[in-house]
PDB file of C-alpha atoms in Angstrom:
ATOM      1  CA  MET X  28     -30.713  26.780  12.579  1.00 35.00           C
ATOM      2  CA  ALA X  29     -28.835  31.484  11.454  1.00 36.00           C
ATOM      3  CA  ALA X  30     -28.633  35.242  14.101  1.00 34.00           C
ATOM      4  CA  VAL X  31     -27.762  36.105  17.560  1.00 30.00           C
ATOM      5  CA  VAL X  32     -29.462  37.594  20.283  1.00 28.00           C
ATOM      6  CA  SER X  33     -28.921  40.721  18.793  1.00 29.00           C
ATOM      7  CA  VAL X  34     -29.285  38.426  15.600  1.00 31.00           C
ATOM      8  CA  SER X  35     -27.702  39.530  12.433  1.00 31.00           C
ATOM      9  CA  VAL X  36     -27.119  36.184  10.895  1.00 36.00           C
ATOM     10  CA  SER X  37     -26.310  34.063   8.085  1.00 38.00           C
ATOM     11  CA  GLY X  38     -29.405  32.010   8.573  1.00 40.00           C
ATOM     12  CA  CYS X  39     -32.135  30.743  10.723  1.00 47.00           C
ATOM     13  CA  GLY X  40     -33.969  30.929  13.586  1.00 46.00           C
ATOM     14  CA  LEU X  41     -32.916  31.674  17.229  1.00 45.00           C
ATOM     15  CA  LEU X  42     -31.109  29.522  19.915  1.00 50.00           C
ATOM     16  CA  GLY X  43     -27.997  31.176  21.321  1.00 46.00           C
ATOM     17  CA  GLY X  44     -28.117  31.496  25.120  1.00 43.00           C
ATOM     18  CA  ASP X  45     -25.324  30.940  27.516  1.00 44.00           C
ATOM     19  CA  ASP X  46     -21.627  29.486  26.658  1.00 42.00           C
ATOM     20  CA  SER X  47     -22.393  26.438  28.849  1.00 42.00           C
ATOM     21  CA  SER X  48     -20.291  23.514  28.107  1.00 42.00           C
ATOM     22  CA  SER X  49     -20.382  19.809  28.611  1.00 42.00           C
ATOM     23  CA  SER X  50     -17.534  18.434  30.560  1.00 41.00           C
ATOM     24  CA  GLY X  51     -16.002  15.255  29.524  1.00 44.00           C
ATOM     25  CA  GLY X  52     -13.260  12.869  29.882  1.00 45.00           C
ATOM     26  CA  SER X  53     -10.249  13.073  27.461  1.00 47.00           C
ATOM     27  CA  GLY X  54     -10.347   9.159  26.246  1.00 59.00           C
ATOM     28  CA  ASN X  55      -7.925   8.648  23.531  1.00 90.00           C
ATOM     29  CA  LEU X  56      -9.171  12.070  21.478  1.00 95.00           C
ATOM     30  CA  GLU X  57      -6.390  14.079  20.214  1.00 96.00           C
ATOM     31  CA  LYS X  58      -8.043  17.044  21.817  1.00 97.00           C
ATOM     32  CA  SER X  59     -10.618  16.475  24.325  1.00 96.00           C
ATOM     33  CA  LYS X  60     -11.760  20.443  24.889  1.00 97.00           C
ATOM     34  CA  ILE X  61     -12.995  22.220  21.823  1.00 98.00           C
ATOM     35  CA  LYS X  62     -14.502  25.603  21.043  1.00 98.00           C
ATOM     36  CA  VAL X  63     -17.489  26.004  18.571  1.00 98.00           C
ATOM     37  CA  ALA X  64     -18.302  29.072  16.989  1.00 97.00           C
ATOM     38  CA  VAL X  65     -22.302  29.554  17.428  1.00 93.00           C
ATOM     39  CA  MET X  66     -25.140  31.831  16.583  1.00 84.00           C
ATOM     40  CA  SER X  67     -28.582  32.113  18.058  1.00 74.00           C
ATOM     41  CA  THR X  68     -30.138  29.799  15.522  1.00 74.00           C
ATOM     42  CA  ILE X  69     -33.097  27.066  15.939  1.00 79.00           C
ATOM     43  CA  ASP X  70     -30.607  24.659  13.873  1.00 82.00           C
ATOM     44  CA  LEU X  71     -28.203  24.668  17.039  1.00 88.00           C
ATOM     45  CA  ALA X  72     -30.962  22.833  18.831  1.00 89.00           C
ATOM     46  CA  PRO X  73     -29.170  19.480  18.335  1.00 93.00           C
ATOM     47  CA  LEU X  74     -25.815  20.620  19.438  1.00 95.00           C
ATOM     48  CA  ARG X  75     -27.682  22.420  22.559  1.00 93.00           C
ATOM     49  CA  LEU X  76     -28.932  18.876  23.088  1.00 94.00           C
ATOM     50  CA  ALA X  77     -25.731  17.225  22.869  1.00 96.00           C
ATOM     51  CA  GLN X  78     -24.438  19.815  25.536  1.00 94.00           C
ATOM     52  CA  ASP X  79     -27.453  19.392  27.928  1.00 92.00           C
ATOM     53  CA  GLY X  80     -27.817  15.625  27.476  1.00 94.00           C
ATOM     54  CA  GLY X  81     -24.224  14.502  27.839  1.00 96.00           C
ATOM     55  CA  TYR X  82     -23.866  13.764  24.457  1.00 97.00           C
ATOM     56  CA  PHE X  83     -20.559  15.190  23.910  1.00 98.00           C
ATOM     57  CA  LYS X  84     -19.264  14.286  27.447  1.00 97.00           C
ATOM     58  CA  ASN X  85     -20.066  10.621  26.521  1.00 97.00           C
ATOM     59  CA  GLU X  86     -17.722  10.722  23.544  1.00 97.00           C
ATOM     60  CA  GLY X  87     -14.940  12.369  25.887  1.00 97.00           C
ATOM     61  CA  LEU X  88     -15.543  15.831  24.464  1.00 97.00           C
ATOM     62  CA  ASP X  89     -15.955  18.866  26.331  1.00 97.00           C
ATOM     63  CA  VAL X  90     -17.334  21.352  23.980  1.00 97.00           C
ATOM     64  CA  GLU X  91     -17.423  25.171  24.528  1.00 97.00           C
ATOM     65  CA  ALA X  92     -19.825  27.471  22.322  1.00 95.00           C
ATOM     66  CA  ILE X  93     -18.559  30.820  21.625  1.00 95.00           C
ATOM     67  CA  GLU X  94     -21.097  33.218  20.325  1.00 91.00           C
ATOM     68  CA  ALA X  95     -20.546  34.700  16.956  1.00 90.00           C
ATOM     69  CA  GLY X  96     -22.632  37.441  15.549  1.00 77.00           C
ATOM     70  CA  THR X  97     -22.676  36.544  11.971  1.00 79.00           C
ATOM     71  CA  GLY X  98     -21.559  33.635   9.792  1.00 83.00           C
ATOM     72  CA  GLN X  99     -18.757  35.860   8.527  1.00 84.00           C
ATOM     73  CA  ILE X 100     -17.533  36.433  12.369  1.00 89.00           C
ATOM     74  CA  SER X 101     -17.930  32.663  12.758  1.00 94.00           C
ATOM     75  CA  LEU X 102     -15.587  31.846  10.096  1.00 93.00           C
ATOM     76  CA  THR X 103     -13.394  34.496  10.908  1.00 94.00           C
ATOM     77  CA  LYS X 104     -13.028  33.162  14.319  1.00 97.00           C
ATOM     78  CA  MET X 105     -12.395  29.675  12.877  1.00 97.00           C
ATOM     79  CA  ILE X 106      -9.724  30.845  10.609  1.00 96.00           C
ATOM     80  CA  SER X 107      -7.989  32.895  13.172  1.00 96.00           C
ATOM     81  CA  GLY X 108      -7.953  29.700  15.338  1.00 96.00           C
ATOM     82  CA  GLU X 109     -10.002  31.107  18.163  1.00 97.00           C
ATOM     83  CA  VAL X 110     -12.565  28.350  17.538  1.00 98.00           C
ATOM     84  CA  ASP X 111     -11.838  24.857  16.167  1.00 98.00           C
ATOM     85  CA  ILE X 112     -15.232  24.316  14.382  1.00 98.00           C
ATOM     86  CA  ALA X 113     -17.580  27.079  13.039  1.00 98.00           C
ATOM     87  CA  TYR X 114     -21.197  26.890  12.598  1.00 95.00           C
ATOM     88  CA  ALA X 115     -22.689  28.999   9.612  1.00 92.00           C
ATOM     89  CA  SER X 116     -25.054  28.972   6.945  1.00 90.00           C
ATOM     90  CA  TYR X 117     -23.416  27.328   3.969  1.00 94.00           C
ATOM     91  CA  THR X 118     -23.342  30.487   1.942  1.00 92.00           C
ATOM     92  CA  PRO X 119     -20.248  32.399   3.590  1.00 91.00           C
ATOM     93  CA  PHE X 120     -18.393  28.804   3.613  1.00 95.00           C
ATOM     94  CA  PHE X 121     -18.623  28.714  -0.113  1.00 96.00           C
ATOM     95  CA  ILE X 122     -17.883  32.302  -0.308  1.00 93.00           C
ATOM     96  CA  ALA X 123     -14.663  31.789   1.474  1.00 93.00           C
ATOM     97  CA  MET X 124     -13.706  28.952  -0.520  1.00 94.00           C
ATOM     98  CA  SER X 125     -14.231  30.862  -3.981  1.00 95.00           C
ATOM     99  CA  LYS X 126     -11.719  33.402  -2.652  1.00 94.00           C
ATOM    100  CA  ASN X 127      -8.976  30.809  -1.399  1.00 93.00           C
ATOM    101  CA  THR X 128      -9.479  32.260   2.087  1.00 91.00           C
ATOM    102  CA  ALA X 129      -8.803  29.119   3.665  1.00 93.00           C
ATOM    103  CA  ASP X 130      -8.987  25.607   3.353  1.00 95.00           C
ATOM    104  CA  ILE X 131     -12.345  24.564   4.617  1.00 97.00           C
ATOM    105  CA  LYS X 132     -13.547  21.318   5.338  1.00 97.00           C
ATOM    106  CA  LEU X 133     -17.302  20.474   6.230  1.00 98.00           C
ATOM    107  CA  VAL X 134     -17.502  18.454   9.317  1.00 98.00           C
ATOM    108  CA  ALA X 135     -21.242  18.131   9.984  1.00 97.00           C
ATOM    109  CA  ASP X 136     -24.511  19.008   8.501  1.00 96.00           C
ATOM    110  CA  ALA X 137     -27.151  21.133  10.505  1.00 94.00           C
ATOM    111  CA  SER X 138     -30.517  21.812   9.008  1.00 91.00           C
ATOM    112  CA  SER X 139     -32.447  22.291   5.668  1.00 91.00           C
ATOM    113  CA  ALA X 140     -35.141  24.694   4.841  1.00 88.00           C
ATOM    114  CA  GLY X 141     -38.289  22.750   5.977  1.00 86.00           C
ATOM    115  CA  PRO X 142     -41.798  23.863   4.839  1.00 90.00           C
ATOM    116  CA  LYS X 143     -42.727  27.254   6.229  1.00 91.00           C
ATOM    117  CA  SER X 144     -39.731  27.740   8.334  1.00 89.00           C
ATOM    118  CA  THR X 145     -37.997  30.384   5.963  1.00 93.00           C
ATOM    119  CA  MET X 146     -40.310  33.022   4.723  1.00 96.00           C
ATOM    120  CA  LEU X 147     -40.612  36.650   3.615  1.00 98.00           C
ATOM    121  CA  VAL X 148     -43.470  38.248   5.321  1.00 98.00           C
ATOM    122  CA  THR X 149     -44.993  41.842   5.375  1.00 98.00           C
ATOM    123  CA  LEU X 150     -47.992  43.898   7.157  1.00 98.00           C
ATOM    124  CA  PRO X 151     -51.712  43.275   6.044  1.00 97.00           C
ATOM    125  CA  SER X 152     -51.821  46.906   4.891  1.00 96.00           C
ATOM    126  CA  SER X 153     -48.720  46.684   2.658  1.00 96.00           C
ATOM    127  CA  SER X 154     -49.037  46.835  -1.293  1.00 95.00           C
ATOM    128  CA  VAL X 155     -47.018  43.787  -1.298  1.00 97.00           C
ATOM    129  CA  LYS X 156     -49.484  40.758  -1.757  1.00 95.00           C
ATOM    130  CA  SER X 157     -47.482  38.433  -3.703  1.00 96.00           C
ATOM    131  CA  VAL X 158     -44.194  37.482  -4.835  1.00 96.00           C
ATOM    132  CA  SER X 159     -44.369  39.841  -8.052  1.00 95.00           C
ATOM    133  CA  ASP X 160     -44.886  42.636  -5.812  1.00 97.00           C
ATOM    134  CA  LEU X 161     -41.525  42.564  -4.596  1.00 97.00           C
ATOM    135  CA  ALA X 162     -40.111  44.167  -7.812  1.00 95.00           C
ATOM    136  CA  GLY X 163     -38.109  47.245  -6.743  1.00 96.00           C
ATOM    137  CA  LYS X 164     -39.085  47.022  -3.150  1.00 97.00           C
ATOM    138  CA  LYS X 165     -36.934  47.427   0.041  1.00 98.00           C
ATOM    139  CA  ILE X 166     -36.590  43.704   1.485  1.00 98.00           C
ATOM    140  CA  GLY X 167     -34.992  43.355   4.820  1.00 97.00           C
ATOM    141  CA  ILE X 168     -32.333  40.508   5.001  1.00 95.00           C
ATOM    142  CA  THR X 169     -29.924  39.535   7.699  1.00 88.00           C
ATOM    143  CA  ALA X 170     -27.026  40.302   5.939  1.00 83.00           C
ATOM    144  CA  PRO X 171     -25.670  40.205   2.128  1.00 85.00           C
ATOM    145  CA  ASN X 172     -24.494  36.953   0.764  1.00 83.00           C
ATOM    146  CA  THR X 173     -26.135  34.839   3.540  1.00 84.00           C
ATOM    147  CA  VAL X 174     -28.882  32.192   3.165  1.00 87.00           C
ATOM    148  CA  SER X 175     -31.422  35.100   3.816  1.00 91.00           C
ATOM    149  CA  ASP X 176     -30.926  36.639   0.361  1.00 91.00           C
ATOM    150  CA  THR X 177     -29.796  33.214  -1.210  1.00 92.00           C
ATOM    151  CA  LEU X 178     -33.235  31.816  -0.488  1.00 94.00           C
ATOM    152  CA  SER X 179     -35.084  35.217  -1.608  1.00 96.00           C
ATOM    153  CA  LYS X 180     -33.361  35.572  -4.772  1.00 95.00           C
ATOM    154  CA  SER X 181     -33.921  32.205  -5.522  1.00 94.00           C
ATOM    155  CA  VAL X 182     -37.807  32.406  -4.830  1.00 96.00           C
ATOM    156  CA  MET X 183     -38.111  35.640  -6.644  1.00 96.00           C
ATOM    157  CA  LYS X 184     -36.481  34.283  -9.736  1.00 94.00           C
ATOM    158  CA  ASP X 185     -38.904  31.252  -9.677  1.00 94.00           C
ATOM    159  CA  HIS X 186     -41.517  33.794 -10.196  1.00 95.00           C
ATOM    160  CA  GLY X 187     -39.751  35.859 -12.726  1.00 95.00           C
ATOM    161  CA  VAL X 188     -39.057  38.702 -10.452  1.00 95.00           C
ATOM    162  CA  ASP X 189     -35.834  40.686 -11.160  1.00 94.00           C
ATOM    163  CA  ALA X 190     -33.818  40.600  -7.670  1.00 93.00           C
ATOM    164  CA  SER X 191     -31.191  43.053  -9.004  1.00 91.00           C
ATOM    165  CA  LYS X 192     -33.962  45.814  -8.663  1.00 91.00           C
ATOM    166  CA  VAL X 193     -34.424  45.260  -5.123  1.00 95.00           C
ATOM    167  CA  THR X 194     -33.032  47.072  -2.335  1.00 97.00           C
ATOM    168  CA  TRP X 195     -31.661  44.742   0.386  1.00 97.00           C
ATOM    169  CA  VAL X 196     -31.663  46.425   3.689  1.00 97.00           C
ATOM    170  CA  PRO X 197     -29.666  44.445   6.721  1.00 93.00           C
ATOM    171  CA  ILE X 198     -32.037  43.997   9.659  1.00 92.00           C
ATOM    172  CA  GLN X 199     -31.672  42.126  12.642  1.00 87.00           C
ATOM    173  CA  LEU X 200     -34.395  39.616  12.769  1.00 88.00           C
ATOM    174  CA  PRO X 201     -36.175  40.650  15.885  1.00 88.00           C
ATOM    175  CA  ASN X 202     -36.287  44.108  14.407  1.00 94.00           C
ATOM    176  CA  VAL X 203     -38.076  42.960  11.080  1.00 97.00           C
ATOM    177  CA  GLY X 204     -41.582  43.816  12.505  1.00 97.00           C
ATOM    178  CA  ALA X 205     -40.547  47.419  13.700  1.00 97.00           C
ATOM    179  CA  ALA X 206     -38.785  48.131  10.303  1.00 98.00           C
ATOM    180  CA  LEU X 207     -42.146  47.226   8.670  1.00 98.00           C
ATOM    181  CA  LYS X 208     -44.087  49.501  10.758  1.00 97.00           C
ATOM    182  CA  ASN X 209     -41.729  52.011  10.310  1.00 97.00           C
ATOM    183  CA  GLY X 210     -41.702  51.841   6.788  1.00 97.00           C
ATOM    184  CA  ASP X 211     -38.182  51.222   6.625  1.00 97.00           C
ATOM    185  CA  ILE X 212     -38.778  48.012   4.544  1.00 98.00           C
ATOM    186  CA  ASP X 213     -41.642  46.739   2.265  1.00 98.00           C
ATOM    187  CA  ALA X 214     -40.934  42.991   3.394  1.00 98.00           C
ATOM    188  CA  GLY X 215     -38.564  41.307   5.299  1.00 98.00           C
ATOM    189  CA  PHE X 216     -37.101  37.750   5.734  1.00 97.00           C
ATOM    190  CA  LEU X 217     -37.771  35.709   8.845  1.00 94.00           C
ATOM    191  CA  THR X 218     -36.834  32.385  10.244  1.00 88.00           C
ATOM    192  CA  GLU X 219     -38.562  30.611  13.116  1.00 85.00           C
ATOM    193  CA  PRO X 220     -39.100  31.435  15.828  1.00 84.00           C
ATOM    194  CA  PHE X 221     -39.324  35.015  14.368  1.00 88.00           C
ATOM    195  CA  ILE X 222     -42.222  34.190  12.033  1.00 93.00           C
ATOM    196  CA  THR X 223     -44.007  33.039  14.779  1.00 91.00           C
ATOM    197  CA  GLN X 224     -43.255  35.783  17.149  1.00 90.00           C
ATOM    198  CA  THR X 225     -43.264  38.677  14.801  1.00 94.00           C
ATOM    199  CA  ALA X 226     -46.755  37.468  13.668  1.00 95.00           C
ATOM    200  CA  LYS X 227     -47.855  37.300  17.314  1.00 93.00           C
ATOM    201  CA  GLN X 228     -46.164  40.895  18.046  1.00 93.00           C
ATOM    202  CA  ALA X 229     -46.520  42.746  14.862  1.00 96.00           C
ATOM    203  CA  GLY X 230     -49.205  40.912  12.954  1.00 97.00           C
ATOM    204  CA  THR X 231     -46.997  40.126  10.097  1.00 98.00           C
ATOM    205  CA  VAL X 232     -48.380  37.792   7.258  1.00 97.00           C
ATOM    206  CA  PRO X 233     -46.446  35.693   4.684  1.00 97.00           C
ATOM    207  CA  VAL X 234     -45.702  36.828   1.161  1.00 97.00           C
ATOM    208  CA  VAL X 235     -43.892  33.578   0.247  1.00 97.00           C
ATOM    209  CA  ASP X 236     -42.513  30.316   1.678  1.00 96.00           C
ATOM    210  CA  THR X 237     -38.930  30.854   0.555  1.00 96.00           C
ATOM    211  CA  ALA X 238     -38.271  26.851   0.894  1.00 92.00           C
ATOM    212  CA  THR X 239     -40.188  26.172  -2.284  1.00 92.00           C
ATOM    213  CA  GLY X 240     -39.491  25.769  -5.948  1.00 91.00           C
ATOM    214  CA  ALA X 241     -35.412  25.533  -6.529  1.00 90.00           C
ATOM    215  CA  THR X 242     -35.145  25.937  -2.702  1.00 92.00           C
ATOM    216  CA  GLN X 243     -37.345  23.177  -1.461  1.00 91.00           C
ATOM    217  CA  ASP X 244     -35.604  21.361   1.434  1.00 91.00           C
ATOM    218  CA  PHE X 245     -32.666  23.404   0.453  1.00 93.00           C
ATOM    219  CA  PRO X 246     -29.478  22.967   2.633  1.00 94.00           C
ATOM    220  CA  THR X 247     -29.236  26.018   5.104  1.00 91.00           C
ATOM    221  CA  ALA X 248     -26.321  25.467   7.476  1.00 93.00           C
ATOM    222  CA  GLY X 249     -23.620  23.300   9.012  1.00 96.00           C
ATOM    223  CA  TYR X 250     -20.294  22.930  10.632  1.00 97.00           C
ATOM    224  CA  GLY X 251     -16.974  23.706   9.388  1.00 98.00           C
ATOM    225  CA  SER X 252     -13.296  23.448  10.215  1.00 98.00           C
ATOM    226  CA  LEU X 253      -9.934  23.978   8.698  1.00 97.00           C
ATOM    227  CA  GLY X 254      -8.322  21.119   6.894  1.00 96.00           C
ATOM    228  CA  LYS X 255      -5.523  21.383   9.268  1.00 97.00           C
ATOM    229  CA  PHE X 256      -7.568  20.702  12.167  1.00 98.00           C
ATOM    230  CA  VAL X 257      -9.374  17.780  10.498  1.00 98.00           C
ATOM    231  CA  SER X 258      -6.386  15.999   9.589  1.00 97.00           C
ATOM    232  CA  GLU X 259      -4.644  16.288  12.941  1.00 97.00           C
ATOM    233  CA  ASN X 260      -7.613  15.618  14.937  1.00 98.00           C
ATOM    234  CA  PRO X 261      -9.326  12.907  13.384  1.00 97.00           C
ATOM    235  CA  LYS X 262     -10.821  10.832  16.354  1.00 97.00           C
ATOM    236  CA  THR X 263     -11.769  14.605  17.668  1.00 98.00           C
ATOM    237  CA  VAL X 264     -13.803  15.146  14.741  1.00 98.00           C
ATOM    238  CA  ALA X 265     -15.390  11.825  14.758  1.00 97.00           C
ATOM    239  CA  ALA X 266     -16.339  12.224  18.173  1.00 98.00           C
ATOM    240  CA  PHE X 267     -18.260  15.530  17.504  1.00 98.00           C
ATOM    241  CA  GLN X 268     -19.877  13.877  14.680  1.00 97.00           C
ATOM    242  CA  ARG X 269     -20.952  11.006  16.565  1.00 97.00           C
ATOM    243  CA  ALA X 270     -22.581  12.968  19.121  1.00 97.00           C
ATOM    244  CA  MET X 271     -24.163  15.335  16.762  1.00 96.00           C
ATOM    245  CA  GLN X 272     -25.830  12.377  14.884  1.00 96.00           C
ATOM    246  CA  LYS X 273     -27.235  11.148  17.962  1.00 96.00           C
ATOM    247  CA  ALA X 274     -28.394  14.561  19.051  1.00 95.00           C
ATOM    248  CA  THR X 275     -30.046  15.268  15.586  1.00 94.00           C
ATOM    249  CA  ARG X 276     -31.864  11.770  15.728  1.00 93.00           C
ATOM    250  CA  ASP X 277     -33.251  12.480  19.194  1.00 93.00           C
ATOM    251  CA  ALA X 278     -33.987  16.197  18.010  1.00 89.00           C
ATOM    252  CA  ALA X 279     -37.142  14.401  16.012  1.00 86.00           C
ATOM    253  CA  ASP X 280     -38.571  14.403  19.502  1.00 89.00           C
ATOM    254  CA  ARG X 281     -40.077  17.753  19.437  1.00 87.00           C
ATOM    255  CA  SER X 282     -40.594  17.237  23.267  1.00 88.00           C
ATOM    256  CA  LYS X 283     -36.806  17.484  23.643  1.00 88.00           C
ATOM    257  CA  ILE X 284     -36.550  20.751  21.592  1.00 81.00           C
ATOM    258  CA  GLU X 285     -39.429  23.002  22.833  1.00 85.00           C
ATOM    259  CA  PRO X 286     -37.380  23.401  26.300  1.00 86.00           C
ATOM    260  CA  LEU X 287     -34.221  24.139  24.540  1.00 81.00           C
ATOM    261  CA  LEU X 288     -35.880  27.021  22.850  1.00 79.00           C
ATOM    262  CA  VAL X 289     -37.288  28.248  25.731  1.00 80.00           C
ATOM    263  CA  LYS X 290     -34.168  28.156  27.912  1.00 78.00           C
ATOM    264  CA  TYR X 291     -31.630  29.241  25.045  1.00 74.00           C
ATOM    265  CA  ALA X 292     -33.944  31.377  22.938  1.00 68.00           C
ATOM    266  CA  LYS X 293     -35.590  33.075  25.636  1.00 69.00           C
ATOM    267  CA  ILE X 294     -39.202  32.621  23.889  1.00 75.00           C
ATOM    268  CA  ASP X 295     -42.280  31.892  25.794  1.00 80.00           C
ATOM    269  CA  GLN X 296     -43.983  28.069  25.863  1.00 84.00           C
ATOM    270  CA  ASP X 297     -46.580  29.305  23.778  1.00 84.00           C
ATOM    271  CA  THR X 298     -44.228  30.146  20.911  1.00 80.00           C
ATOM    272  CA  ALA X 299     -41.962  27.348  21.428  1.00 78.00           C
ATOM    273  CA  ALA X 300     -44.850  25.339  20.774  1.00 84.00           C
ATOM    274  CA  LEU X 301     -46.390  26.899  17.597  1.00 81.00           C
ATOM    275  CA  THR X 302     -42.704  27.311  16.008  1.00 81.00           C
ATOM    276  CA  THR X 303     -42.284  25.486  12.691  1.00 78.00           C
ATOM    277  CA  LEU X 304     -38.781  23.883  13.045  1.00 76.00           C
ATOM    278  CA  LEU X 305     -36.347  23.507  10.210  1.00 74.00           C
ATOM    279  CA  THR X 306     -35.279  19.791   9.030  1.00 84.00           C
ATOM    280  CA  PHE X 307     -32.225  19.038  11.256  1.00 87.00           C
ATOM    281  CA  GLN X 308     -29.635  17.060   9.570  1.00 85.00           C
ATOM    282  CA  SER X 309     -26.086  15.657  10.721  1.00 84.00           C
ATOM    283  CA  THR X 310     -24.370  13.499   8.291  1.00 89.00           C
ATOM    284  CA  LEU X 311     -23.279  15.446   4.981  1.00 95.00           C
ATOM    285  CA  ASP X 312     -24.287  14.156   1.536  1.00 94.00           C
ATOM    286  CA  PRO X 313     -22.374  15.593  -1.106  1.00 96.00           C
ATOM    287  CA  ARG X 314     -25.069  15.474  -3.582  1.00 95.00           C
ATOM    288  CA  ARG X 315     -27.438  17.195  -1.418  1.00 94.00           C
ATOM    289  CA  ILE X 316     -24.842  20.030  -0.355  1.00 96.00           C
ATOM    290  CA  GLN X 317     -23.653  20.678  -3.782  1.00 97.00           C
ATOM    291  CA  ARG X 318     -27.026  22.453  -4.613  1.00 96.00           C
ATOM    292  CA  VAL X 319     -25.815  25.568  -2.390  1.00 96.00           C
ATOM    293  CA  PRO X 320     -22.544  26.317  -4.563  1.00 96.00           C
ATOM    294  CA  ASP X 321     -24.489  25.581  -7.585  1.00 96.00           C
ATOM    295  CA  LEU X 322     -27.330  28.045  -6.953  1.00 94.00           C
ATOM    296  CA  LEU X 323     -24.530  30.703  -5.818  1.00 94.00           C
ATOM    297  CA  LEU X 324     -22.887  30.076  -9.281  1.00 94.00           C
ATOM    298  CA  GLN X 325     -26.070  30.605 -10.708  1.00 91.00           C
ATOM    299  CA  MET X 326     -26.721  33.733  -9.133  1.00 88.00           C
ATOM    300  CA  GLY X 327     -23.428  35.033  -9.399  1.00 89.00           C
ATOM    301  CA  ALA X 328     -22.483  35.185  -5.844  1.00 90.00           C
ATOM    302  CA  ILE X 329     -19.269  33.115  -6.529  1.00 94.00           C
ATOM    303  CA  PRO X 330     -17.285  33.183 -10.003  1.00 95.00           C
ATOM    304  CA  THR X 331     -16.375  29.685 -10.533  1.00 95.00           C
ATOM    305  CA  LYS X 332     -17.948  26.079  -9.779  1.00 96.00           C
ATOM    306  CA  ILE X 333     -16.923  24.548  -6.502  1.00 97.00           C
ATOM    307  CA  ASP X 334     -16.992  20.749  -6.203  1.00 97.00           C
ATOM    308  CA  VAL X 335     -18.347  19.877  -2.652  1.00 97.00           C
ATOM    309  CA  ALA X 336     -17.008  16.415  -2.390  1.00 97.00           C
ATOM    310  CA  PRO X 337     -13.235  17.379  -1.584  1.00 96.00           C
ATOM    311  CA  MET X 338     -14.565  19.779   1.006  1.00 97.00           C
ATOM    312  CA  ILE X 339     -16.394  16.916   2.928  1.00 97.00           C
ATOM    313  CA  ALA X 340     -14.304  15.317   6.055  1.00 96.00           C
ATOM    314  CA  ALA X 341     -14.804  11.943   6.642  1.00 94.00           C
ATOM    315  CA  GLN X 342     -17.821  11.054   8.345  1.00 93.00           C
ATOM    316  CA  ALA X 343     -18.188   8.745  11.356  1.00 91.00           C
ATOM    317  CA  THR X 344     -20.391   6.011  11.823  1.00 82.00           C
ATOM    318  CA  SER X 345     -22.404   5.960  15.084  1.00 65.00           C
TER     319      SER X 345
END
């Protein structure tokens, strides 16, 4: 689930909305009220379910969602102490670690790219008909060094297209259709619900599913915190993890998710029903997440190899 309502984001679809919080008792947690930086992404659906469904409250947690415009903003809020936990695509977390910006621990997974949930799209009248036609073109992405260009570059490499000769144009996800019509870009990266929404509004068509080849079922986003917070608040972190694990399991029931898309993403019921969801995740698997920094290293986005295992906080069992 990256993108705000003005959506310029590290990752995926759209699920921001208000900053409603779940009120809960303090229990024996080190910190009963925490702030989580979020963006308007579909993979936030389990977190919204945990809020609206009282899952956090049942764990004694009061979780306040703080809107962040991009993954970098989310991380900045975490590093500055404005929030306790930050949601972002994995790319900014690993780029920050490669620069020794902060001691970052990953506390929960969020999503991976399911089939047809992340795509490069264009207009039917465009000269871009396939991946090979992207060479030398202008491609809209949410921002550099995010999951949007990571997935795009990887699928282009799979098809022998030189991504270094592409002009990458930062564009907010809701504006991709207009940018294509205006000729500002030749193709654009989209996630759901924007794939469905932009197809309905602008008539866009897929160029390629970016969750294929080397990035099939690729980890897209998760939740991180500072090592200091994790070590000082183990019960609080475990409570957050348990609530997210339950919410992620329950998110498999699409009937629980579509109303959240309508409520927080402000899309109509028909679009919500047609939206292809990402694959929701919760518990972190170091072998799976290792795919992200390995690909970033291969693409030159980080200078040296990063070992994921020491970055993963202890995972609670529900």
